[in-house]
Short mmCIF file of C-alpha atoms in Angstrom, two decimals:
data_model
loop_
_atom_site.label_atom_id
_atom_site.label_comp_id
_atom_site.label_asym_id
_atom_site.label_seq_id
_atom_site.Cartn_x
_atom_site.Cartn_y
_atom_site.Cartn_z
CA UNK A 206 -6.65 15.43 0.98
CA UNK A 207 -8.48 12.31 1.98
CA UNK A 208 -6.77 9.07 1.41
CA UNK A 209 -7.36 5.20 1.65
CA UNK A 210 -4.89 2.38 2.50
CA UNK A 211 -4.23 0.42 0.01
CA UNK A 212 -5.44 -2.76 1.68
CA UNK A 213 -8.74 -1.59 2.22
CA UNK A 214 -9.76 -1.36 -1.39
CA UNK A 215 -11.86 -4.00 -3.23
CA UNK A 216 -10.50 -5.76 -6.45
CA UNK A 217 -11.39 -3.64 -9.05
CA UNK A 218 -10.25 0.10 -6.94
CA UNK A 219 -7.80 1.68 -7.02
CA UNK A 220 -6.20 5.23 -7.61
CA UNK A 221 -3.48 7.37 -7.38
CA UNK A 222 -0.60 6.28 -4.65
CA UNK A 223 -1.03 9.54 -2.12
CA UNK A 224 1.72 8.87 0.22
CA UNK A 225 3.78 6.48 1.55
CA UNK A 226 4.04 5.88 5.72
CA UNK A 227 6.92 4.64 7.89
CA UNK A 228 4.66 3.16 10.69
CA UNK A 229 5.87 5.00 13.43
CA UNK A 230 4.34 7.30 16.02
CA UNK A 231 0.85 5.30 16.08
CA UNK A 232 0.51 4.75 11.79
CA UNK A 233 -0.15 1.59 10.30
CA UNK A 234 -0.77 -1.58 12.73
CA UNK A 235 -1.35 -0.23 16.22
CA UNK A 236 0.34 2.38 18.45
CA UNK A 237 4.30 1.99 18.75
CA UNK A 238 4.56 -0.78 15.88
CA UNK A 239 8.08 -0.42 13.78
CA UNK A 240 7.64 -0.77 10.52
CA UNK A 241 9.74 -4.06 9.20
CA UNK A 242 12.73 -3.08 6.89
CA UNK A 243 11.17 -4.41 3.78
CA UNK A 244 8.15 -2.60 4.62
CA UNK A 245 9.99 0.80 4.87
CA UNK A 246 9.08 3.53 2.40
CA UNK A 247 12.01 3.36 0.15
CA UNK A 248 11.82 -0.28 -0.41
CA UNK A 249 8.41 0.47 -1.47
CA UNK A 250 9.60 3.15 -4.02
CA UNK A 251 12.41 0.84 -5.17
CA UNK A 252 9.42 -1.58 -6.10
CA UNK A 253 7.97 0.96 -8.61
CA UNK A 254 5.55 1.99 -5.28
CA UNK A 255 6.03 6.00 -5.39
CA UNK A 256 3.82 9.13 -4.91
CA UNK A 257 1.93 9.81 -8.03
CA UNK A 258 1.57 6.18 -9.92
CA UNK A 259 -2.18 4.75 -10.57
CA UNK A 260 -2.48 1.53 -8.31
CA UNK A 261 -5.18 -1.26 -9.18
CA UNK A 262 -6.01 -3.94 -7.16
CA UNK A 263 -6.83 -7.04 -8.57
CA UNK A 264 -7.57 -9.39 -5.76
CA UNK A 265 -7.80 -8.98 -1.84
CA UNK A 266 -9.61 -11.10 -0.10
CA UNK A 267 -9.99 -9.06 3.60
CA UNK A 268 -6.73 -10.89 4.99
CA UNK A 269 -2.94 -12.39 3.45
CA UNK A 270 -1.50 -10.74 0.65
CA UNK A 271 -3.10 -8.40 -2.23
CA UNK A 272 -1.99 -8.60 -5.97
CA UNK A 273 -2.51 -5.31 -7.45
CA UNK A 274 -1.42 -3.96 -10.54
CA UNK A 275 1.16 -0.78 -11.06
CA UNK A 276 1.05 -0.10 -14.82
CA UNK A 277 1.77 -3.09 -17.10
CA UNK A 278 3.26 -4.94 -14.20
CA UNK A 279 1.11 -7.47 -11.27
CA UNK A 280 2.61 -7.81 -8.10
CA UNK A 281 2.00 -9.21 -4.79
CA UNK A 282 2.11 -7.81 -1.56
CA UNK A 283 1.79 -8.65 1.99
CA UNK A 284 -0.98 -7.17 3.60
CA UNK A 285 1.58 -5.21 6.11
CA UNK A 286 3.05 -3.71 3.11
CA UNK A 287 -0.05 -2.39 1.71
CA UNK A 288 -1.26 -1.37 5.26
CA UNK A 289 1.53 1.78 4.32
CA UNK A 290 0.26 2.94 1.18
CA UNK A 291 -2.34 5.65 1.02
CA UNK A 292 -4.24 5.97 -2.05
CA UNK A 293 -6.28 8.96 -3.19
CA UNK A 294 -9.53 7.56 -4.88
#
């Protein structure tokens, strides 16, 4: 299965949320990074962010945060956030 991160996607993509990644052992930003508490994979889930759920974003402009929308609801996220969500177009 080929996937996308999240932040990579122009306004108007989206898909179905693939996976979710920790950060560790060379994933997201660079080799050895520790993924921030709030950016761990069960505070994404807790945020409505879980395996299976159509994802839409609505603005990114290639740097800051994203505002996407999950359903019925819009939310914002910081790009390090959505650097851990894979996406399956």
């Amino acid at each position: 299965m080929q996937t996308t991160l999240l932040a990579s996607l122009k306004p108007g993509e989206g898909g179905t949320i693939a996976a979710l990644s920790s950060g560790k052992n060379g994933q997201g930003r660079g080799f050895g990074f520790r993924m921030h508490k709030q950016h761990n994979p069960q505070r994404l889930r807790e945020m409505g962010l879980v395996e299976g759920r159509l994802i839409t974003v609505q603005q990114n402009r290639g740097r800051g945060p994203l505002v996407i929308r999950l359903g019925e609801t819009r939310l914002i996220l910081g790009r390090g956030m959505a650097e851990h969500i894979h996406v399956k177009q």
